[in-house]
Tab-separated table of C-alpha atoms and ligand atoms in Angstrom:
chain	number	residue	atom	x	y	z
A	611	UNK	CA	104.328	84.276	160.492
A	612	UNK	CA	107.156	82.622	162.398
A	613	UNK	CA	110.192	80.423	161.940
A	614	UNK	CA	109.809	76.861	163.147
A	615	UNK	CA	112.930	74.792	162.908
A	616	UNK	CA	114.438	77.494	160.623
A	617	UNK	CA	111.566	77.320	158.174
A	618	UNK	CA	109.054	80.166	157.766
A	619	UNK	CA	105.438	79.271	158.523
A	620	UNK	CA	102.202	81.153	157.970
A	621	UNK	CA	99.757	79.785	160.529
A	622	UNK	CA	100.686	76.061	160.542
A	623	UNK	CA	101.722	75.940	156.899
A	624	UNK	CA	105.370	75.999	155.748
A	625	UNK	CA	105.514	78.681	153.066
A	626	UNK	CA	108.064	76.633	151.127
A	627	UNK	CA	105.360	73.964	150.586
A	628	UNK	CA	103.179	76.576	148.897
A	629	UNK	CA	106.049	77.769	146.686
A	630	UNK	CA	106.827	74.172	145.723
A	631	UNK	CA	103.259	73.352	144.767
A	632	UNK	CA	102.046	76.656	143.284
A	633	UNK	CA	105.302	78.210	142.068
A	634	UNK	CA	106.432	81.810	142.474
A	635	UNK	CA	105.668	84.655	142.516
A	636	UNK	CA	102.445	84.176	144.464
A	637	UNK	CA	100.390	86.040	147.024
A	638	UNK	CA	99.583	84.211	150.246
A	639	UNK	CA	97.051	85.324	152.874
A	640	UNK	CA	96.228	84.102	156.372
A	641	UNK	CA	92.537	83.560	156.974
A	642	UNK	CA	92.974	83.851	160.745
A	643	UNK	CA	94.882	87.139	160.529
A	644	UNK	CA	92.137	88.708	158.384
A	645	UNK	CA	89.332	87.563	160.657
A	646	UNK	CA	91.227	88.600	163.822
A	647	UNK	CA	91.548	92.154	162.564
A	648	UNK	CA	87.947	92.359	161.451
A	649	UNK	CA	86.846	91.076	164.867
A	650	UNK	CA	89.165	93.572	166.614
A	651	UNK	CA	87.250	96.375	164.879
A	652	UNK	CA	83.852	94.854	165.454
A	653	UNK	CA	84.387	94.067	169.121
A	654	UNK	CA	86.026	97.396	170.002
A	655	UNK	CA	82.689	99.105	169.291
A	656	UNK	CA	81.042	97.196	172.130
A	657	UNK	CA	77.384	98.158	172.177
A	658	UNK	CA	77.809	101.284	170.024
A	659	UNK	CA	75.643	100.834	166.898
A	660	UNK	CA	78.070	100.415	164.017
A	661	UNK	CA	78.933	98.682	160.766
A	662	UNK	CA	82.460	97.838	159.649
A	663	UNK	CA	82.350	98.317	155.869
A	664	UNK	CA	85.530	96.727	154.525
A	665	UNK	CA	87.117	98.821	151.741
A	666	UNK	CA	87.054	96.357	148.843
A	667	UNK	CA	89.812	98.182	146.971
A	668	UNK	CA	92.445	96.936	149.435
A	669	UNK	CA	92.011	93.298	148.452
A	670	UNK	CA	89.044	92.304	146.326
A	671	UNK	CA	89.502	88.541	146.036
A	672	UNK	CA	86.093	86.816	146.142
A	673	UNK	CA	87.166	84.337	148.825
A	674	UNK	CA	88.249	87.184	151.092
A	675	UNK	CA	85.056	89.138	150.468
A	676	UNK	CA	83.056	86.030	151.313
A	677	UNK	CA	85.080	85.439	154.471
A	678	UNK	CA	84.363	88.971	155.633
A	679	UNK	CA	80.704	88.896	154.583
A	680	UNK	CA	80.209	85.688	156.584
A	681	UNK	CA	81.870	87.382	159.569
A	682	UNK	CA	79.318	90.206	159.367
A	683	UNK	CA	81.192	92.888	157.436
A	684	UNK	CA	79.573	95.431	155.176
A	685	UNK	CA	81.463	96.797	152.180
A	686	UNK	CA	82.750	100.120	150.918
A	687	UNK	CA	82.949	100.106	147.125
A	688	UNK	CA	84.178	102.657	144.601
A	689	UNK	CA	83.015	101.216	141.281
A	690	UNK	CA	80.444	99.051	139.547
A	691	UNK	CA	83.136	96.400	139.231
A	692	UNK	CA	83.593	96.274	142.997
A	693	UNK	CA	79.818	95.987	143.442
A	694	UNK	CA	79.836	93.078	140.993
A	695	UNK	CA	82.535	91.368	143.051
A	696	UNK	CA	80.689	91.911	146.326
A	697	UNK	CA	77.505	90.470	144.811
A	698	UNK	CA	79.411	87.513	143.345
A	699	UNK	CA	80.803	86.841	146.816
A	700	UNK	CA	77.219	86.460	148.026
A	701	UNK	CA	77.206	89.567	150.243
A	702	UNK	CA	74.025	91.439	151.124
A	703	UNK	CA	73.826	94.618	148.979
A	704	UNK	CA	72.016	96.241	151.892
A	705	UNK	CA	75.414	96.444	153.641
A	706	UNK	CA	77.164	98.215	150.767
A	707	UNK	CA	78.124	101.879	150.674
A	708	UNK	CA	79.292	103.433	147.423
A	709	UNK	CA	82.105	106.012	147.645
A	710	UNK	CA	84.109	107.786	144.945
A	711	UNK	CA	84.263	111.151	143.152
A	712	UNK	CA	83.363	109.965	139.663
A	713	UNK	CA	80.478	107.508	139.729
A	714	UNK	CA	78.948	107.144	136.258
A	715	UNK	CA	75.184	107.026	135.738
A	716	UNK	CA	75.594	103.407	134.622
A	717	UNK	CA	77.282	102.554	137.931
A	718	UNK	CA	74.676	104.464	139.921
A	719	UNK	CA	71.887	102.632	138.063
A	720	UNK	CA	73.528	99.293	138.810
A	721	UNK	CA	73.739	100.167	142.515
A	722	UNK	CA	70.114	101.358	142.585
A	723	UNK	CA	69.041	98.131	140.869
A	724	UNK	CA	70.546	96.195	143.757
A	725	UNK	CA	69.294	98.552	146.506
A	726	UNK	CA	72.607	99.160	148.200
A	727	UNK	CA	72.592	100.700	151.638
A	728	UNK	CA	73.756	104.223	150.740
A	729	UNK	CA	75.805	106.493	148.505
A	730	UNK	CA	78.609	108.698	149.781
A	731	UNK	CA	78.167	111.693	147.476
A	732	UNK	CA	81.084	113.887	146.668
A	733	UNK	CA	79.530	116.750	144.697
A	734	UNK	CA	76.259	118.566	144.143
A	735	UNK	CA	75.869	117.437	140.507
A	736	UNK	CA	76.205	113.845	141.720
A	737	UNK	CA	73.366	114.410	144.215
A	738	UNK	CA	71.196	115.774	141.423
A	739	UNK	CA	71.980	112.780	139.196
A	740	UNK	CA	71.230	110.212	141.921
A	741	UNK	CA	67.950	111.975	142.653
A	742	UNK	CA	66.993	111.868	138.965
A	743	UNK	CA	67.883	108.190	138.574
A	744	UNK	CA	66.027	107.268	141.764
A	745	UNK	CA	63.003	109.273	140.680
A	746	UNK	CA	62.916	107.412	137.325
A	747	UNK	CA	62.662	104.171	139.311
A	748	UNK	CA	60.222	105.576	141.839
A	749	UNK	CA	62.573	104.813	144.729
A	750	UNK	CA	64.315	106.764	147.457
A	751	UNK	CA	68.118	106.667	147.518
A	752	UNK	CA	69.867	106.990	150.843
A	753	UNK	CA	72.815	109.377	150.683
A	754	UNK	CA	75.508	110.844	152.891
A	755	UNK	CA	77.582	113.803	151.821
A	756	UNK	CA	81.274	113.155	151.964
A	757	UNK	CA	82.720	116.299	153.401
A	758	UNK	CA	86.285	117.459	153.116
A	759	UNK	CA	87.290	118.554	156.621
A	760	UNK	CA	90.513	120.291	155.527
A	761	UNK	CA	92.736	118.377	157.928
A	762	UNK	CA	96.208	117.150	157.012
A	763	UNK	CA	96.434	113.388	157.452
A	764	UNK	CA	100.255	113.575	157.497
A	765	UNK	CA	100.739	110.601	155.180
A	766	UNK	CA	102.157	110.058	151.689
A	767	UNK	CA	100.840	112.860	149.410
A	768	UNK	CA	99.306	110.377	146.921
A	769	UNK	CA	97.110	108.816	149.600
A	770	UNK	CA	96.201	111.942	151.552
A	771	UNK	CA	92.673	113.078	150.725
A	772	UNK	CA	91.354	115.405	153.420
A	773	UNK	CA	92.743	118.789	152.403
A	774	UNK	CA	90.795	121.447	150.513
A	775	UNK	CA	93.292	121.163	147.625
A	776	UNK	CA	92.325	117.506	147.058
A	777	UNK	CA	89.597	116.417	144.659
A	778	UNK	CA	87.680	114.574	147.386
A	779	UNK	CA	84.498	115.520	149.182
A	780	UNK	CA	82.537	118.720	149.562
A	781	UNK	CA	84.151	121.612	151.402
A	782	UNK	CA	83.027	121.474	155.017
A	783	UNK	CA	82.187	125.167	154.877
A	784	UNK	CA	79.727	124.450	152.032
A	785	UNK	CA	78.188	121.333	153.519
A	786	UNK	CA	75.231	122.942	155.287
A	787	UNK	CA	74.221	124.941	152.232
A	788	UNK	CA	74.463	121.829	150.021
A	789	UNK	CA	72.310	119.798	152.447
A	790	UNK	CA	69.853	122.684	152.506
A	791	UNK	CA	69.511	122.644	148.714
A	792	UNK	CA	69.419	118.832	148.608
A	793	UNK	CA	66.299	118.861	150.800
A	794	UNK	CA	64.434	120.034	147.734
A	795	UNK	CA	65.359	116.831	145.874
A	796	UNK	CA	62.446	114.501	146.492
A	797	UNK	CA	64.070	111.116	145.957
A	798	UNK	CA	66.928	111.339	148.412
A	799	UNK	CA	67.023	110.291	152.047
A	800	UNK	CA	69.639	112.580	153.569
A	801	UNK	CA	70.495	110.948	156.848
A	802	UNK	CA	74.279	110.659	156.877
A	803	UNK	CA	77.588	112.466	156.700
A	804	UNK	CA	80.885	110.888	155.800
A	805	UNK	CA	84.583	111.674	155.546
A	806	UNK	CA	87.891	109.965	154.824
A	807	UNK	CA	91.136	111.913	155.093
A	808	UNK	CA	93.710	109.473	153.796
A	809	UNK	CA	95.397	106.140	154.146
A	810	UNK	CA	98.306	104.668	156.118
A	811	UNK	CA	97.727	107.155	158.918
A	812	UNK	CA	99.901	106.278	161.915
A	813	UNK	CA	99.427	109.413	163.978
A	814	UNK	CA	95.761	109.388	164.916
A	815	UNK	CA	95.702	112.983	166.238
A	816	UNK	CA	94.467	114.390	162.880
A	817	UNK	CA	91.732	111.733	162.776
A	818	UNK	CA	90.560	112.664	166.262
A	819	UNK	CA	90.452	116.315	165.178
A	820	UNK	CA	88.276	115.271	162.230
A	821	UNK	CA	85.905	113.288	164.463
A	822	UNK	CA	85.339	116.416	166.578
A	823	UNK	CA	84.719	118.500	163.453
A	824	UNK	CA	82.250	115.920	162.156
A	825	UNK	CA	80.282	115.861	165.408
A	826	UNK	CA	80.098	119.660	165.324
A	827	UNK	CA	78.783	119.413	161.753
A	828	UNK	CA	76.171	116.827	162.745
A	829	UNK	CA	74.926	119.221	165.422
A	830	UNK	CA	74.692	122.124	162.966
A	831	UNK	CA	72.831	119.995	160.420
A	832	UNK	CA	70.392	118.709	163.017
A	833	UNK	CA	69.799	122.287	164.173
A	834	UNK	CA	68.700	123.007	160.582
A	835	UNK	CA	66.244	120.142	160.740
A	836	UNK	CA	68.309	117.595	158.806
A	837	UNK	CA	67.946	114.345	160.780
A	838	UNK	CA	71.479	112.901	160.575
A	839	UNK	CA	71.524	109.329	161.858
A	840	UNK	CA	74.756	107.848	160.520
A	841	UNK	CA	78.295	109.113	160.679
A	842	UNK	CA	80.799	107.441	158.357
A	843	UNK	CA	84.350	108.103	159.512
A	844	UNK	CA	86.124	106.426	156.591
A	845	UNK	CA	89.166	104.171	156.700
A	846	UNK	CA	92.819	105.030	156.835
A	847	UNK	CA	94.313	103.410	159.917
A	848	UNK	CA	97.953	102.594	159.192
A	849	UNK	CA	99.939	99.419	159.836
A	850	UNK	CA	103.585	98.772	160.764
A	851	UNK	CA	105.600	98.021	157.630
A	852	UNK	CA	109.045	98.186	159.281
A	853	UNK	CA	110.051	96.287	162.407
A	854	UNK	CA	110.343	99.357	164.703
A	855	UNK	CA	107.221	101.132	163.307
A	856	UNK	CA	104.546	102.080	165.792
A	857	UNK	CA	101.043	101.608	164.410
A	858	UNK	CA	98.025	102.459	166.525
A	859	UNK	CA	96.073	99.484	167.840
A	860	UNK	CA	92.677	98.947	166.244
A	861	UNK	CA	91.065	98.644	169.646
A	862	UNK	CA	92.501	101.875	171.063
A	863	UNK	CA	91.668	103.730	167.878
A	864	UNK	CA	88.030	102.659	167.909
A	865	UNK	CA	87.706	103.370	171.602
A	866	UNK	CA	89.020	106.910	171.019
A	867	UNK	CA	86.548	107.226	168.136
A	868	UNK	CA	83.639	106.069	170.291
A	869	UNK	CA	84.587	108.399	173.129
A	870	UNK	CA	84.302	111.352	170.791
A	871	UNK	CA	81.133	110.298	169.027
A	872	UNK	CA	79.122	108.693	171.838
A	873	UNK	CA	75.957	110.195	173.193
A	874	UNK	CA	74.696	111.629	169.910
A	875	UNK	CA	72.445	108.769	168.901
A	876	UNK	CA	74.513	108.035	165.803
A	877	UNK	CA	75.245	104.795	164.027
A	878	UNK	CA	78.971	104.777	163.204
A	879	UNK	CA	80.228	103.408	159.902
A	880	UNK	CA	83.896	102.870	159.137
A	881	UNK	CA	85.672	101.841	155.932
A	882	UNK	CA	88.946	100.134	156.855
A	883	UNK	CA	90.878	98.327	154.150
A	884	UNK	CA	94.607	98.130	154.764
A	885	UNK	CA	94.422	97.536	158.525
A	886	UNK	CA	92.328	94.399	157.938
A	887	UNK	CA	94.338	92.721	155.176
A	888	UNK	CA	97.851	94.237	154.864
A	889	UNK	CA	99.555	92.268	157.605
A	890	UNK	CA	97.652	89.111	156.688
A	891	UNK	CA	99.388	88.789	153.318
A	892	UNK	CA	102.778	88.352	151.718
A	893	UNK	CA	104.274	87.927	148.287
A	894	UNK	CA	106.443	84.845	147.792
A	895	UNK	CA	109.289	85.166	145.338
A	896	UNK	CA	112.354	83.196	144.272
A	897	UNK	CA	115.868	84.535	143.770
A	898	UNK	CA	116.915	84.217	140.121
A	899	UNK	CA	120.383	85.791	140.095
A	900	UNK	CA	122.863	87.795	142.105
A	901	UNK	CA	125.008	90.448	140.460
A	902	UNK	CA	127.121	93.509	141.161
A	903	UNK	CA	127.226	96.735	139.120
A	904	UNK	CA	130.067	98.899	140.367
A	905	UNK	CA	129.816	98.582	144.104
A	906	UNK	CA	126.071	98.031	144.095
A	907	UNK	CA	124.740	94.560	144.767
A	908	UNK	CA	121.546	93.295	143.180
A	909	UNK	CA	119.352	90.386	144.139
A	910	UNK	CA	117.199	89.685	141.092
A	911	UNK	CA	113.951	87.944	141.967
A	912	UNK	CA	110.987	86.622	139.964
A	913	UNK	CA	108.467	89.140	141.398
A	914	UNK	CA	108.410	92.652	140.009
A	915	UNK	CA	106.721	96.048	140.072
A	916	UNK	CA	103.837	94.647	138.029
A	917	UNK	CA	103.095	92.262	140.933
A	918	UNK	CA	103.643	94.798	143.739
A	919	UNK	CA	103.835	98.424	142.694
A	920	UNK	CA	103.884	100.016	146.154
A	921	UNK	CA	107.695	100.419	146.482
A	922	UNK	CA	107.908	102.099	143.064
A	923	UNK	CA	104.814	104.262	143.491
A	924	UNK	CA	104.969	105.296	147.153
A	925	UNK	CA	108.570	104.471	148.086
A	926	UNK	CA	106.984	102.098	150.548
A	927	UNK	CA	108.963	99.696	152.674
A	928	UNK	CA	108.147	95.988	152.727
A	929	UNK	CA	110.264	93.716	154.883
A	930	UNK	CA	111.881	90.923	152.882
A	931	UNK	CA	112.775	87.775	154.766
A	932	UNK	CA	114.127	84.384	153.672
A	933	UNK	CA	111.916	81.299	153.932
A	934	UNK	CA	114.882	79.376	155.269
A	935	UNK	CA	116.625	80.972	158.229
A	936	UNK	CA	120.368	80.594	157.783
A	937	UNK	CA	123.624	81.653	159.412
A	938	UNK	CA	124.995	82.971	156.107
A	939	UNK	CA	125.033	86.571	157.326
A	940	UNK	CA	123.596	89.667	155.696
A	941	UNK	CA	124.294	91.760	152.618
A	942	UNK	CA	123.174	95.221	151.551
A	943	UNK	CA	121.489	95.040	148.174
A	944	UNK	CA	118.721	96.224	145.885
A	945	UNK	CA	116.033	93.583	145.489
A	946	UNK	CA	114.803	93.990	141.937
A	947	UNK	CA	112.505	92.244	139.472
A	948	UNK	CA	112.755	91.375	135.782
A	949	UNK	CA	110.760	94.407	134.499
A	950	UNK	CA	112.663	96.761	132.220
A	951	UNK	CA	112.531	99.885	134.367
A	952	UNK	CA	114.896	101.203	136.996
A	953	UNK	CA	111.794	101.865	139.102
A	954	UNK	CA	111.297	98.116	139.296
A	955	UNK	CA	112.514	97.367	142.787
A	956	UNK	CA	111.024	95.760	145.868
A	957	UNK	CA	113.713	97.168	148.155
A	958	UNK	CA	116.649	99.515	147.750
A	959	UNK	CA	119.892	99.611	149.638
A	960	UNK	CA	118.441	97.105	152.050
A	961	UNK	CA	120.169	94.845	154.497
A	962	UNK	CA	118.829	91.377	153.773
A	963	UNK	CA	119.869	87.790	154.260
A	964	UNK	CA	122.748	86.599	152.105
A	965	UNK	CA	120.494	84.675	149.737
A	966	UNK	CA	121.526	82.674	146.684
A	967	UNK	CA	119.798	81.829	143.387
A	968	UNK	CA	116.972	79.387	144.044
A	969	UNK	CA	116.311	80.685	147.575
A	970	UNK	CA	112.790	81.785	148.470
A	971	UNK	CA	111.841	85.129	150.000
A	972	UNK	CA	108.690	86.534	151.549
A	973	UNK	CA	107.860	90.179	150.821
A	974	UNK	CA	105.864	91.022	153.926
A	975	UNK	CA	102.773	93.121	154.655
A	976	UNK	CA	101.568	92.774	151.075
A	977	UNK	CA	97.953	91.756	151.695
A	978	UNK	CA	96.596	95.255	150.982
A	979	UNK	CA	96.955	97.130	147.691
A	980	UNK	CA	99.137	94.305	146.379
A	981	UNK	CA	97.377	91.973	143.966
A	982	UNK	CA	94.635	94.555	143.275
A	983	UNK	CA	97.209	96.881	141.741
A	984	UNK	CA	99.021	94.151	139.807
A	985	UNK	CA	99.197	94.438	136.030
A	986	UNK	CA	100.355	92.475	133.015
A	987	UNK	CA	103.093	94.975	132.231
A	988	UNK	CA	106.011	93.450	130.330
A	989	UNK	CA	103.790	90.531	129.318
A	990	UNK	CA	103.795	89.085	132.809
A	991	UNK	CA	100.845	86.910	133.852
A	992	UNK	CA	99.514	87.975	137.250
A	993	UNK	CA	100.427	85.719	140.190
A	994	UNK	CA	98.002	83.361	141.922
A	995	UNK	CA	96.461	84.103	145.319
A	996	UNK	CA	96.442	81.510	148.058
A	997	UNK	CA	94.542	81.403	151.321
A	998	UNK	CA	96.055	79.593	154.288
A	999	UNK	CA	93.911	78.142	157.016
A	1000	UNK	CA	95.827	76.302	159.716
A	1001	UNK	CA	97.902	73.602	158.041
A	1002	UNK	CA	95.897	73.753	154.805
A	1003	UNK	CA	95.975	76.112	151.874
A	1004	UNK	CA	93.931	76.600	148.739
A	1005	UNK	CA	94.253	78.581	145.554
A	1006	UNK	CA	91.676	81.380	145.594
A	1007	UNK	CA	92.774	82.764	142.255
A	1008	UNK	CA	94.710	80.834	139.641
A	1009	UNK	CA	97.958	81.995	138.134
A	1010	UNK	CA	97.250	83.657	134.801
A	1011	UNK	CA	98.344	81.877	131.636
A	1012	UNK	CA	99.741	83.373	128.443
A	1013	UNK	CA	96.251	82.998	126.894
A	1014	UNK	CA	94.897	85.334	129.592
A	1015	UNK	CA	97.286	88.014	128.368
A	1016	UNK	CA	95.567	88.287	124.992
A	1017	UNK	CA	91.942	87.787	126.066
A	1018	UNK	CA	89.813	90.398	124.358
A	1019	UNK	CA	92.395	91.339	121.750
B	2069	LIG	N1	87.418	104.760	152.104
B	2069	LIG	C1	87.764	105.556	151.071
B	2069	LIG	C2	86.803	106.531	150.560
B	2069	LIG	C3	89.049	105.421	150.510
B	2069	LIG	O1	89.402	106.218	149.507
B	2069	LIG	C4	89.955	104.462	151.029
B	2069	LIG	C5	91.285	104.279	150.447
B	2069	LIG	C6	89.532	103.653	152.100
B	2069	LIG	C7	88.247	103.831	152.609
B	2069	LIG	C8	90.386	102.583	152.713
B	2069	LIG	O2	91.510	103.119	153.308
B	2069	LIG	P1	92.517	102.184	154.165
B	2069	LIG	O3	91.799	101.795	155.425
B	2069	LIG	O4	92.860	101.039	153.333
B	2069	LIG	O5	93.675	103.084	154.424
B	2069	LIG	N2	97.161	102.168	146.987
B	2069	LIG	C9	97.544	102.919	148.180
B	2069	LIG	C10	96.361	103.168	149.094
B	2069	LIG	C11	95.205	103.898	148.422
B	2069	LIG	C12	94.067	104.193	149.369
B	2069	LIG	C13	92.895	104.733	148.638
B	2069	LIG	N3	91.708	104.940	149.425
B	2069	LIG	C14	98.647	102.159	148.898
B	2069	LIG	O6	99.089	101.121	148.409
B	2069	LIG	O7	99.140	102.606	149.936
């Protein structure tokens, strides 16, 4: 994204052209930015056997899944619905891993029907259920136990997952015993271990500690005769949301990962979501009104918490920049939407450009966990999604209509 002649461009497309043709609010993604980040992951592995399994939950649009599948990505899914999307995008189910603490037998059956690559199991009863379902089909299901390494990811508490107090994974101290018992289940192929300690992790020291713990676990399991071949190290790499933020580079992170895991004959799987799509996307919105309550200034825009819930839910920061660069100075204001809740804000007490009604704004770094978490709250149709490629753009999901709001009622 850059200003050319005072007008904000994504790749070679003026964002104002998109707003004019498709209206606001709308999500816009850069094809190049997504592919660059996927390639950064892929290439950093060099000749280490690996698969980058994109975490579908971050942005599940079919066009983006197809883009990544064509580039050679695998997929990390957490529901039958995400598997359906991946299949609709034309991806190979043999590249899909299924994570999540609460897979239903219907979802497991669906995944077995399509012979996905493997299941990341999070409890012993789940192992038993997968074994039973696989046995009914006369097939072998490949599984990895997701272990909980009890390491603090030092991120927002809602997206931290690697401590013993969290619902995720199987306690590392129990893992060997669980593998031992699972050997008795005849329809499982137990050749992997996995972990994921949280999201938006910007200090990679806790991740490196986890990698060491996982290698130690692999050695212990192998010593017990369990032939571990794949190590899934999850997702979680953070991105810079604020201008001065320091986010680790994908390349350095993967190199540090490979240094710690090399020489053990393991295939490495990773499940990045945010670090592939967050910076590639933005939410376009138009200023509706300006007003002042007491000494607080408000910029009321046409996007709201139903479109992008991250500021309300995680107090997250998204830069907000005008599409037209001007000399009109800056103001300090709350940028808020039309939803009837005080939690409906995109920014609080923020220094932003001195914009006026009708002006367009880009809410940055919104490509991950943006549209996927959008809702129809307050009777608001969800925004369209648009993919930019060079100087062209296309709608990859239409704006919802009022009829869509009542479908199924
Ligand atoms: N693998 C597993 C098992 C996960 O639970 C997650 C994210 C990922 C991979 C991908 O993590 P990433 O690379 O994207 O950090 N809605 C929140 C983020 C929730 C993350 C949930 N799990 C947000 O907007 O910040």
